[in-house]
Amino acid sequence: MLATTLESYLGDKILELSKEVRQEMLTQIGNPDGFLRDQLIYRSFGKVIASNQLNSEEIQNLLETVLQEDYLFYGIGESGTDSVFTRSFSALVIAAVIEYDIEKQIVNPELVQYTVNKVIRYMREEKDTRGFIQGNGWAHAIAHGADALDALAKHPLLKKEDISRILHAVQYSLLRQVDYLDEEEERLAIIIASLIKHQDAEKVIRVWIEELAGLVESEMLENKGSLDAYHVQRTVKNFLKSVFVILSSKGIGKKVNSDVFKVLEKWMWMYLN
């Protein structure tokens, strides 16, 4: 029934969804059926939000709901279970609401700050790093969390002190000894471009890049020959390469890119000499 309703909604420019249907979408947000969850429920949330079908109170209620323990933190700490779909797609709805609010600015400033705190906590506590799951579609929890962080990085109400907190949430994801398979590093790299463009954060990012490189090099030095240390460096290299390309394509962050290039060049010569 829900699938039929949402298929009709997505194919109709005029149709609106009732509160009952929207509540059912929330109930089913983490359904293991990838088509229902991704192609119908998530896309319908996106359309509902972007097409101004929700008033200010409804937008804020939606955001408050998906930030709750039963959504963004449902089964947090688990890995390999279906609970990841609820967490991951809650993060995507958070991203959609914050992206909408960047222009509209109808979300209470205290709720924006609360969202920053919750998403940063989520990125540190999420243990399920799977990307695409055969039979269930995308979990992609780290990438979807990165999307939420990226939306917050662009928000005009982001506090200066939260820039470093976001960067360290990114750092945590990069240093956790995970072999990412589905371009999670690229999604994390987009956050850097957003912080430079929208928060004038180039100085703090340059300090952070130096810190990140130093941590990787210390890990490599202390654990010579370790496959785990090598994988961490490879993950950070992929991230830095993505940062370099994204900033170059946008024509921003030239000083950051100069620092990034120096790190990549140094690491390349470590193996060629």
PDB file of C-alpha atoms in Angstrom:
ATOM      1  CA  MET A   1       0.000   0.000   0.000  1.00  0.00           C
ATOM      2  CA  LEU A   2       2.746   2.483   0.976  1.00  0.00           C
ATOM      3  CA  ALA A   3       4.783   1.647  -2.128  1.00  0.00           C
ATOM      4  CA  THR A   4       1.803   2.241  -4.418  1.00  0.00           C
ATOM      5  CA  THR A   5       1.016   5.556  -2.748  1.00  0.00           C
ATOM      6  CA  LEU A   6       4.595   6.794  -3.033  1.00  0.00           C
ATOM      7  CA  GLU A   7       4.966   5.695  -6.646  1.00  0.00           C
ATOM      8  CA  SER A   8       1.870   7.767  -7.464  1.00  0.00           C
ATOM      9  CA  TYR A   9       3.185  10.709  -5.457  1.00  0.00           C
ATOM     10  CA  LEU A  10       6.575  10.720  -7.155  1.00  0.00           C
ATOM     11  CA  GLY A  11       4.939  10.615 -10.570  1.00  0.00           C
ATOM     12  CA  ASP A  12       2.514  13.487  -9.902  1.00  0.00           C
ATOM     13  CA  LYS A  13       3.569  17.153  -9.655  1.00  0.00           C
ATOM     14  CA  ILE A  14       0.453  18.190  -7.740  1.00  0.00           C
ATOM     15  CA  LEU A  15      -0.230  15.317  -5.350  1.00  0.00           C
ATOM     16  CA  GLU A  16       0.577  15.880  -1.661  1.00  0.00           C
ATOM     17  CA  LEU A  17       1.114  13.317   1.073  1.00  0.00           C
ATOM     18  CA  SER A  18      -1.081  13.092   4.138  1.00  0.00           C
ATOM     19  CA  LYS A  19       0.325  13.173   7.654  1.00  0.00           C
ATOM     20  CA  GLU A  20      -0.584   9.521   7.991  1.00  0.00           C
ATOM     21  CA  VAL A  21       1.488   8.550   4.957  1.00  0.00           C
ATOM     22  CA  ARG A  22       4.424  10.666   6.143  1.00  0.00           C
ATOM     23  CA  GLN A  23       4.262   8.936   9.517  1.00  0.00           C
ATOM     24  CA  GLU A  24       4.291   5.558   7.792  1.00  0.00           C
ATOM     25  CA  MET A  25       7.348   6.683   5.816  1.00  0.00           C
ATOM     26  CA  LEU A  26       9.108   7.417   9.098  1.00  0.00           C
ATOM     27  CA  THR A  27       8.080   4.044  10.497  1.00  0.00           C
ATOM     28  CA  GLN A  28       9.483   2.326   7.387  1.00  0.00           C
ATOM     29  CA  ILE A  29      12.570   4.560   6.928  1.00  0.00           C
ATOM     30  CA  GLY A  30      14.929   1.656   7.609  1.00  0.00           C
ATOM     31  CA  ASN A  31      13.035  -1.024   5.708  1.00  0.00           C
ATOM     32  CA  PRO A  32      15.526  -3.637   4.402  1.00  0.00           C
ATOM     33  CA  ASP A  33      13.818  -3.479   0.994  1.00  0.00           C
ATOM     34  CA  GLY A  34      16.221  -1.220  -0.894  1.00  0.00           C
ATOM     35  CA  PHE A  35      13.680  -0.130  -3.496  1.00  0.00           C
ATOM     36  CA  LEU A  36      11.073   0.907  -0.926  1.00  0.00           C
ATOM     37  CA  ARG A  37      13.625   2.554   1.359  1.00  0.00           C
ATOM     38  CA  ASP A  38      15.818   4.341  -1.195  1.00  0.00           C
ATOM     39  CA  GLN A  39      13.810   4.860  -4.369  1.00  0.00           C
ATOM     40  CA  LEU A  40      10.429   5.535  -2.762  1.00  0.00           C
ATOM     41  CA  ILE A  41      10.640   6.638   0.889  1.00  0.00           C
ATOM     42  CA  TYR A  42      13.836   8.696   0.721  1.00  0.00           C
ATOM     43  CA  ARG A  43      12.948  10.280  -2.634  1.00  0.00           C
ATOM     44  CA  SER A  44       9.489  11.125  -1.279  1.00  0.00           C
ATOM     45  CA  PHE A  45      10.981  12.788   1.794  1.00  0.00           C
ATOM     46  CA  GLY A  46      13.204  14.803  -0.522  1.00  0.00           C
ATOM     47  CA  LYS A  47      10.257  15.893  -2.624  1.00  0.00           C
ATOM     48  CA  VAL A  48       8.087  16.729   0.394  1.00  0.00           C
ATOM     49  CA  ILE A  49      10.846  18.921   1.842  1.00  0.00           C
ATOM     50  CA  ALA A  50      12.038  20.633  -1.341  1.00  0.00           C
ATOM     51  CA  SER A  51       8.538  21.404  -2.629  1.00  0.00           C
ATOM     52  CA  ASN A  52       7.568  23.363   0.519  1.00  0.00           C
ATOM     53  CA  GLN A  53       4.816  20.940   1.521  1.00  0.00           C
ATOM     54  CA  LEU A  54       5.799  21.188   5.183  1.00  0.00           C
ATOM     55  CA  ASN A  55       5.381  24.256   7.323  1.00  0.00           C
ATOM     56  CA  SER A  56       8.023  25.458   9.778  1.00  0.00           C
ATOM     57  CA  GLU A  57       6.688  23.387  12.664  1.00  0.00           C
ATOM     58  CA  GLU A  58       6.461  20.240  10.550  1.00  0.00           C
ATOM     59  CA  ILE A  59      10.013  20.672   9.211  1.00  0.00           C
ATOM     60  CA  GLN A  60      11.386  21.047  12.728  1.00  0.00           C
ATOM     61  CA  ASN A  61       9.339  18.112  14.021  1.00  0.00           C
ATOM     62  CA  LEU A  62      10.700  15.939  11.224  1.00  0.00           C
ATOM     63  CA  LEU A  63      14.264  16.942  12.059  1.00  0.00           C
ATOM     64  CA  GLU A  64      13.758  16.376  15.776  1.00  0.00           C
ATOM     65  CA  THR A  65      12.280  12.946  15.080  1.00  0.00           C
ATOM     66  CA  VAL A  66      15.115  11.591  12.918  1.00  0.00           C
ATOM     67  CA  LEU A  67      17.678  12.860  15.444  1.00  0.00           C
ATOM     68  CA  GLN A  68      16.170  10.659  18.160  1.00  0.00           C
ATOM     69  CA  GLU A  69      17.691   7.475  19.561  1.00  0.00           C
ATOM     70  CA  ASP A  70      15.129   5.364  17.678  1.00  0.00           C
ATOM     71  CA  TYR A  71      16.284   6.788  14.347  1.00  0.00           C
ATOM     72  CA  LEU A  72      19.811   8.187  13.950  1.00  0.00           C
ATOM     73  CA  PHE A  73      21.038   6.055  16.869  1.00  0.00           C
ATOM     74  CA  TYR A  74      18.837   2.994  16.420  1.00  0.00           C
ATOM     75  CA  GLY A  75      21.015  -0.022  17.190  1.00  0.00           C
ATOM     76  CA  ILE A  76      24.132   2.167  17.258  1.00  0.00           C
ATOM     77  CA  GLY A  77      27.259   0.102  17.815  1.00  0.00           C
ATOM     78  CA  GLU A  78      25.919  -2.823  15.802  1.00  0.00           C
ATOM     79  CA  SER A  79      27.599  -3.920  12.589  1.00  0.00           C
ATOM     80  CA  GLY A  80      26.269  -6.288   9.965  1.00  0.00           C
ATOM     81  CA  THR A  81      22.623  -5.941  11.014  1.00  0.00           C
ATOM     82  CA  ASP A  82      19.639  -4.281   9.337  1.00  0.00           C
ATOM     83  CA  SER A  83      19.558  -1.522  11.960  1.00  0.00           C
ATOM     84  CA  VAL A  84      22.097   0.360   9.825  1.00  0.00           C
ATOM     85  CA  PHE A  85      19.388   1.254   7.317  1.00  0.00           C
ATOM     86  CA  THR A  86      17.398   3.209   9.908  1.00  0.00           C
ATOM     87  CA  ARG A  87      20.472   5.132  11.046  1.00  0.00           C
ATOM     88  CA  SER A  88      21.825   5.775   7.573  1.00  0.00           C
ATOM     89  CA  PHE A  89      18.599   6.970   6.002  1.00  0.00           C
ATOM     90  CA  SER A  90      17.801   9.104   9.039  1.00  0.00           C
ATOM     91  CA  ALA A  91      21.131  10.816   8.321  1.00  0.00           C
ATOM     92  CA  LEU A  92      20.021  11.433   4.727  1.00  0.00           C
ATOM     93  CA  VAL A  93      16.772  13.050   5.870  1.00  0.00           C
ATOM     94  CA  ILE A  94      18.776  15.230   8.281  1.00  0.00           C
ATOM     95  CA  ALA A  95      20.927  16.314   5.332  1.00  0.00           C
ATOM     96  CA  ALA A  96      17.836  17.118   3.249  1.00  0.00           C
ATOM     97  CA  VAL A  97      16.267  19.240   6.009  1.00  0.00           C
ATOM     98  CA  ILE A  98      19.484  21.165   6.696  1.00  0.00           C
ATOM     99  CA  GLU A  99      20.061  21.777   2.967  1.00  0.00           C
ATOM    100  CA  TYR A 100      16.523  23.184   2.781  1.00  0.00           C
ATOM    101  CA  ASP A 101      17.096  25.349   5.835  1.00  0.00           C
ATOM    102  CA  ILE A 102      20.280  26.877   4.414  1.00  0.00           C
ATOM    103  CA  GLU A 103      18.021  28.954   2.174  1.00  0.00           C
ATOM    104  CA  LYS A 104      14.836  29.141   4.263  1.00  0.00           C
ATOM    105  CA  GLN A 105      16.346  29.522   7.764  1.00  0.00           C
ATOM    106  CA  ILE A 106      13.196  28.411   9.536  1.00  0.00           C
ATOM    107  CA  VAL A 107      14.806  25.901  11.904  1.00  0.00           C
ATOM    108  CA  ASN A 108      15.387  27.204  15.410  1.00  0.00           C
ATOM    109  CA  PRO A 109      19.099  28.065  15.939  1.00  0.00           C
ATOM    110  CA  GLU A 110      19.203  25.882  19.049  1.00  0.00           C
ATOM    111  CA  LEU A 111      17.934  22.950  16.978  1.00  0.00           C
ATOM    112  CA  VAL A 112      20.623  23.577  14.350  1.00  0.00           C
ATOM    113  CA  GLN A 113      23.280  23.402  17.096  1.00  0.00           C
ATOM    114  CA  TYR A 114      21.637  20.293  18.536  1.00  0.00           C
ATOM    115  CA  THR A 115      21.840  18.739  15.071  1.00  0.00           C
ATOM    116  CA  VAL A 116      25.548  19.554  14.804  1.00  0.00           C
ATOM    117  CA  ASN A 117      26.178  17.825  18.131  1.00  0.00           C
ATOM    118  CA  LYS A 118      24.115  14.762  17.241  1.00  0.00           C
ATOM    119  CA  VAL A 119      25.620  14.244  13.779  1.00  0.00           C
ATOM    120  CA  ILE A 120      29.171  14.575  15.101  1.00  0.00           C
ATOM    121  CA  ARG A 121      28.336  12.044  17.810  1.00  0.00           C
ATOM    122  CA  TYR A 122      26.827   9.748  15.186  1.00  0.00           C
ATOM    123  CA  MET A 123      29.949   9.815  13.014  1.00  0.00           C
ATOM    124  CA  ARG A 124      32.047   8.745  15.986  1.00  0.00           C
ATOM    125  CA  GLU A 125      29.690   5.987  17.145  1.00  0.00           C
ATOM    126  CA  GLU A 126      28.678   4.406  13.826  1.00  0.00           C
ATOM    127  CA  LYS A 127      30.406   1.031  13.493  1.00  0.00           C
ATOM    128  CA  ASP A 128      28.781  -0.335  10.321  1.00  0.00           C
ATOM    129  CA  THR A 129      30.923   0.811   7.404  1.00  0.00           C
ATOM    130  CA  ARG A 130      29.316  -1.287   4.657  1.00  0.00           C
ATOM    131  CA  GLY A 131      28.489   0.465   1.403  1.00  0.00           C
ATOM    132  CA  PHE A 132      26.328  -1.507  -1.016  1.00  0.00           C
ATOM    133  CA  ILE A 133      24.792  -4.684   0.397  1.00  0.00           C
ATOM    134  CA  GLN A 134      23.760  -7.365  -2.054  1.00  0.00           C
ATOM    135  CA  GLY A 135      20.012  -7.944  -1.782  1.00  0.00           C
ATOM    136  CA  ASN A 136      19.349  -4.859   0.365  1.00  0.00           C
ATOM    137  CA  GLY A 137      20.902  -2.002  -1.589  1.00  0.00           C
ATOM    138  CA  TRP A 138      22.779   0.903  -0.080  1.00  0.00           C
ATOM    139  CA  ALA A 139      23.593   1.141   3.608  1.00  0.00           C
ATOM    140  CA  HIS A 140      26.422   3.683   3.112  1.00  0.00           C
ATOM    141  CA  ALA A 141      26.212   4.970   6.681  1.00  0.00           C
ATOM    142  CA  ILE A 142      29.543   6.824   6.598  1.00  0.00           C
ATOM    143  CA  ALA A 143      28.728   8.473   3.265  1.00  0.00           C
ATOM    144  CA  HIS A 144      25.261   9.497   4.427  1.00  0.00           C
ATOM    145  CA  GLY A 145      26.674  10.822   7.687  1.00  0.00           C
ATOM    146  CA  ALA A 146      29.167  12.787   5.591  1.00  0.00           C
ATOM    147  CA  ASP A 147      26.256  14.237   3.611  1.00  0.00           C
ATOM    148  CA  ALA A 148      24.708  15.463   6.866  1.00  0.00           C
ATOM    149  CA  LEU A 149      28.023  16.975   7.970  1.00  0.00           C
ATOM    150  CA  ASP A 150      28.402  18.629   4.564  1.00  0.00           C
ATOM    151  CA  ALA A 151      24.959  20.234   4.823  1.00  0.00           C
ATOM    152  CA  LEU A 152      25.862  21.558   8.276  1.00  0.00           C
ATOM    153  CA  ALA A 153      29.203  22.822   6.945  1.00  0.00           C
ATOM    154  CA  LYS A 154      27.259  25.079   4.566  1.00  0.00           C
ATOM    155  CA  HIS A 155      24.733  26.332   7.105  1.00  0.00           C
ATOM    156  CA  PRO A 156      25.018  30.050   7.971  1.00  0.00           C
ATOM    157  CA  LEU A 157      24.370  29.331  11.665  1.00  0.00           C
ATOM    158  CA  LEU A 158      27.339  26.995  12.043  1.00  0.00           C
ATOM    159  CA  LYS A 159      29.523  28.266  14.886  1.00  0.00           C
ATOM    160  CA  LYS A 160      33.227  28.863  14.304  1.00  0.00           C
ATOM    161  CA  GLU A 161      34.152  26.473  17.114  1.00  0.00           C
ATOM    162  CA  ASP A 162      32.212  23.697  15.377  1.00  0.00           C
ATOM    163  CA  ILE A 163      34.469  23.796  12.304  1.00  0.00           C
ATOM    164  CA  SER A 164      37.240  21.967  14.168  1.00  0.00           C
ATOM    165  CA  ARG A 165      34.714  19.515  15.604  1.00  0.00           C
ATOM    166  CA  ILE A 166      33.487  18.654  12.115  1.00  0.00           C
ATOM    167  CA  LEU A 167      37.059  18.252  10.862  1.00  0.00           C
ATOM    168  CA  HIS A 168      37.863  15.873  13.695  1.00  0.00           C
ATOM    169  CA  ALA A 169      34.728  13.855  12.930  1.00  0.00           C
ATOM    170  CA  VAL A 170      36.060  13.522   9.373  1.00  0.00           C
ATOM    171  CA  GLN A 171      39.476  12.601  10.768  1.00  0.00           C
ATOM    172  CA  TYR A 172      37.952   9.894  12.937  1.00  0.00           C
ATOM    173  CA  SER A 173      36.289   8.314   9.906  1.00  0.00           C
ATOM    174  CA  LEU A 174      39.563   8.372   7.967  1.00  0.00           C
ATOM    175  CA  LEU A 175      41.760   6.860  10.682  1.00  0.00           C
ATOM    176  CA  ARG A 176      39.515   4.015  11.783  1.00  0.00           C
ATOM    177  CA  GLN A 177      41.338   1.320   9.750  1.00  0.00           C
ATOM    178  CA  VAL A 178      38.525   0.611   7.334  1.00  0.00           C
ATOM    179  CA  ASP A 179      38.957  -0.334   3.694  1.00  0.00           C
ATOM    180  CA  TYR A 180      36.239   1.854   2.187  1.00  0.00           C
ATOM    181  CA  LEU A 181      34.927   0.449  -1.081  1.00  0.00           C
ATOM    182  CA  ASP A 182      32.197   2.832  -2.209  1.00  0.00           C
ATOM    183  CA  GLU A 183      33.782   6.280  -2.437  1.00  0.00           C
ATOM    184  CA  GLU A 184      33.218   7.254   1.170  1.00  0.00           C
ATOM    185  CA  GLU A 185      36.463   9.257   1.044  1.00  0.00           C
ATOM    186  CA  GLU A 186      35.012  11.450  -1.724  1.00  0.00           C
ATOM    187  CA  ARG A 187      31.895  12.208   0.294  1.00  0.00           C
ATOM    188  CA  LEU A 188      34.075  13.194   3.244  1.00  0.00           C
ATOM    189  CA  ALA A 189      36.254  15.361   0.981  1.00  0.00           C
ATOM    190  CA  ILE A 190      33.257  17.417  -0.160  1.00  0.00           C
ATOM    191  CA  ILE A 191      32.938  18.687   3.430  1.00  0.00           C
ATOM    192  CA  ILE A 192      36.324  20.415   3.119  1.00  0.00           C
ATOM    193  CA  ALA A 193      35.203  22.357   0.055  1.00  0.00           C
ATOM    194  CA  SER A 194      31.995  23.422   1.806  1.00  0.00           C
ATOM    195  CA  LEU A 195      33.862  24.650   4.885  1.00  0.00           C
ATOM    196  CA  ILE A 196      36.198  26.719   2.714  1.00  0.00           C
ATOM    197  CA  LYS A 197      33.446  28.180   0.558  1.00  0.00           C
ATOM    198  CA  HIS A 198      30.833  28.856   3.225  1.00  0.00           C
ATOM    199  CA  GLN A 199      32.766  29.256   6.493  1.00  0.00           C
ATOM    200  CA  ASP A 200      36.055  30.869   5.377  1.00  0.00           C
ATOM    201  CA  ALA A 201      37.844  28.021   7.128  1.00  0.00           C
ATOM    202  CA  GLU A 202      41.008  27.763   5.040  1.00  0.00           C
ATOM    203  CA  LYS A 203      43.388  28.603   7.910  1.00  0.00           C
ATOM    204  CA  VAL A 204      41.991  26.026  10.316  1.00  0.00           C
ATOM    205  CA  ILE A 205      41.878  23.410   7.553  1.00  0.00           C
ATOM    206  CA  ARG A 206      45.541  23.948   6.724  1.00  0.00           C
ATOM    207  CA  VAL A 207      46.474  23.325  10.368  1.00  0.00           C
ATOM    208  CA  TRP A 208      44.242  20.250  10.360  1.00  0.00           C
ATOM    209  CA  ILE A 209      45.799  18.846   7.155  1.00  0.00           C
ATOM    210  CA  GLU A 210      49.232  19.100   8.771  1.00  0.00           C
ATOM    211  CA  GLU A 211      47.917  17.367  11.891  1.00  0.00           C
ATOM    212  CA  LEU A 212      46.245  14.614   9.851  1.00  0.00           C
ATOM    213  CA  ALA A 213      49.390  13.939   7.823  1.00  0.00           C
ATOM    214  CA  GLY A 214      51.467  13.874  10.993  1.00  0.00           C
ATOM    215  CA  LEU A 215      49.190  11.300  12.606  1.00  0.00           C
ATOM    216  CA  VAL A 216      49.405   9.059   9.544  1.00  0.00           C
ATOM    217  CA  GLU A 217      53.184   9.343   9.363  1.00  0.00           C
ATOM    218  CA  SER A 218      53.530   8.540  13.072  1.00  0.00           C
ATOM    219  CA  GLU A 219      51.326   5.490  12.580  1.00  0.00           C
ATOM    220  CA  MET A 220      53.461   4.339   9.658  1.00  0.00           C
ATOM    221  CA  LEU A 221      56.693   4.900  11.611  1.00  0.00           C
ATOM    222  CA  GLU A 222      55.521   3.158  14.764  1.00  0.00           C
ATOM    223  CA  ASN A 223      54.046   0.207  12.874  1.00  0.00           C
ATOM    224  CA  LYS A 224      56.498  -0.400  10.033  1.00  0.00           C
ATOM    225  CA  GLY A 225      55.291  -3.143   7.745  1.00  0.00           C
ATOM    226  CA  SER A 226      51.808  -3.119   9.287  1.00  0.00           C
ATOM    227  CA  LEU A 227      49.029  -3.680   6.767  1.00  0.00           C
ATOM    228  CA  ASP A 228      46.596  -1.739   8.969  1.00  0.00           C
ATOM    229  CA  ALA A 229      48.879   1.314   8.975  1.00  0.00           C
ATOM    230  CA  TYR A 230      49.274   1.057   5.212  1.00  0.00           C
ATOM    231  CA  HIS A 231      45.492   0.903   4.754  1.00  0.00           C
ATOM    232  CA  VAL A 232      45.022   4.006   6.914  1.00  0.00           C
ATOM    233  CA  GLN A 233      47.525   5.881   4.770  1.00  0.00           C
ATOM    234  CA  ARG A 234      45.834   4.669   1.596  1.00  0.00           C
ATOM    235  CA  THR A 235      42.456   5.881   2.871  1.00  0.00           C
ATOM    236  CA  VAL A 236      43.856   9.314   3.721  1.00  0.00           C
ATOM    237  CA  LYS A 237      45.643   9.486   0.342  1.00  0.00           C
ATOM    238  CA  ASN A 238      42.355   8.780  -1.448  1.00  0.00           C
ATOM    239  CA  PHE A 239      40.706  11.477   0.652  1.00  0.00           C
ATOM    240  CA  LEU A 240      43.434  14.037  -0.085  1.00  0.00           C
ATOM    241  CA  LYS A 241      43.361  13.265  -3.806  1.00  0.00           C
ATOM    242  CA  SER A 242      39.600  13.869  -3.745  1.00  0.00           C
ATOM    243  CA  VAL A 243      40.088  17.146  -1.854  1.00  0.00           C
ATOM    244  CA  PHE A 244      42.630  18.268  -4.431  1.00  0.00           C
ATOM    245  CA  VAL A 245      40.351  17.546  -7.399  1.00  0.00           C
ATOM    246  CA  ILE A 246      37.233  19.051  -5.788  1.00  0.00           C
ATOM    247  CA  LEU A 247      38.970  22.273  -4.752  1.00  0.00           C
ATOM    248  CA  SER A 248      40.672  22.576  -8.151  1.00  0.00           C
ATOM    249  CA  SER A 249      37.382  22.123  -9.994  1.00  0.00           C
ATOM    250  CA  LYS A 250      35.718  24.797  -7.836  1.00  0.00           C
ATOM    251  CA  GLY A 251      38.674  27.187  -8.021  1.00  0.00           C
ATOM    252  CA  ILE A 252      38.847  27.603  -4.241  1.00  0.00           C
ATOM    253  CA  GLY A 253      41.218  26.698  -1.414  1.00  0.00           C
ATOM    254  CA  LYS A 254      44.463  27.191  -3.323  1.00  0.00           C
ATOM    255  CA  LYS A 255      46.567  27.301  -0.143  1.00  0.00           C
ATOM    256  CA  VAL A 256      44.918  24.150   1.165  1.00  0.00           C
ATOM    257  CA  ASN A 257      45.539  22.443  -2.162  1.00  0.00           C
ATOM    258  CA  SER A 258      49.181  23.478  -2.083  1.00  0.00           C
ATOM    259  CA  ASP A 259      49.512  21.792   1.312  1.00  0.00           C
ATOM    260  CA  VAL A 260      47.622  18.721   0.096  1.00  0.00           C
ATOM    261  CA  PHE A 261      49.891  18.405  -2.943  1.00  0.00           C
ATOM    262  CA  LYS A 262      53.004  18.573  -0.766  1.00  0.00           C
ATOM    263  CA  VAL A 263      51.727  15.749   1.434  1.00  0.00           C
ATOM    264  CA  LEU A 264      50.817  13.571  -1.538  1.00  0.00           C
ATOM    265  CA  GLU A 265      54.136  14.282  -3.243  1.00  0.00           C
ATOM    266  CA  LYS A 266      56.064  13.440  -0.066  1.00  0.00           C
ATOM    267  CA  TRP A 267      54.205  10.169   0.402  1.00  0.00           C
ATOM    268  CA  MET A 268      54.714   9.183  -3.232  1.00  0.00           C
ATOM    269  CA  TRP A 269      58.493   9.710  -3.031  1.00  0.00           C
ATOM    270  CA  MET A 270      58.610   7.650   0.166  1.00  0.00           C
ATOM    271  CA  TYR A 271      57.981   4.616  -2.029  1.00  0.00           C
ATOM    272  CA  LEU A 272      59.812   5.678  -5.195  1.00  0.00           C
ATOM    273  CA  ASN A 273      63.165   6.481  -3.551  1.00  0.00           C
TER     274      ASN A 273
END
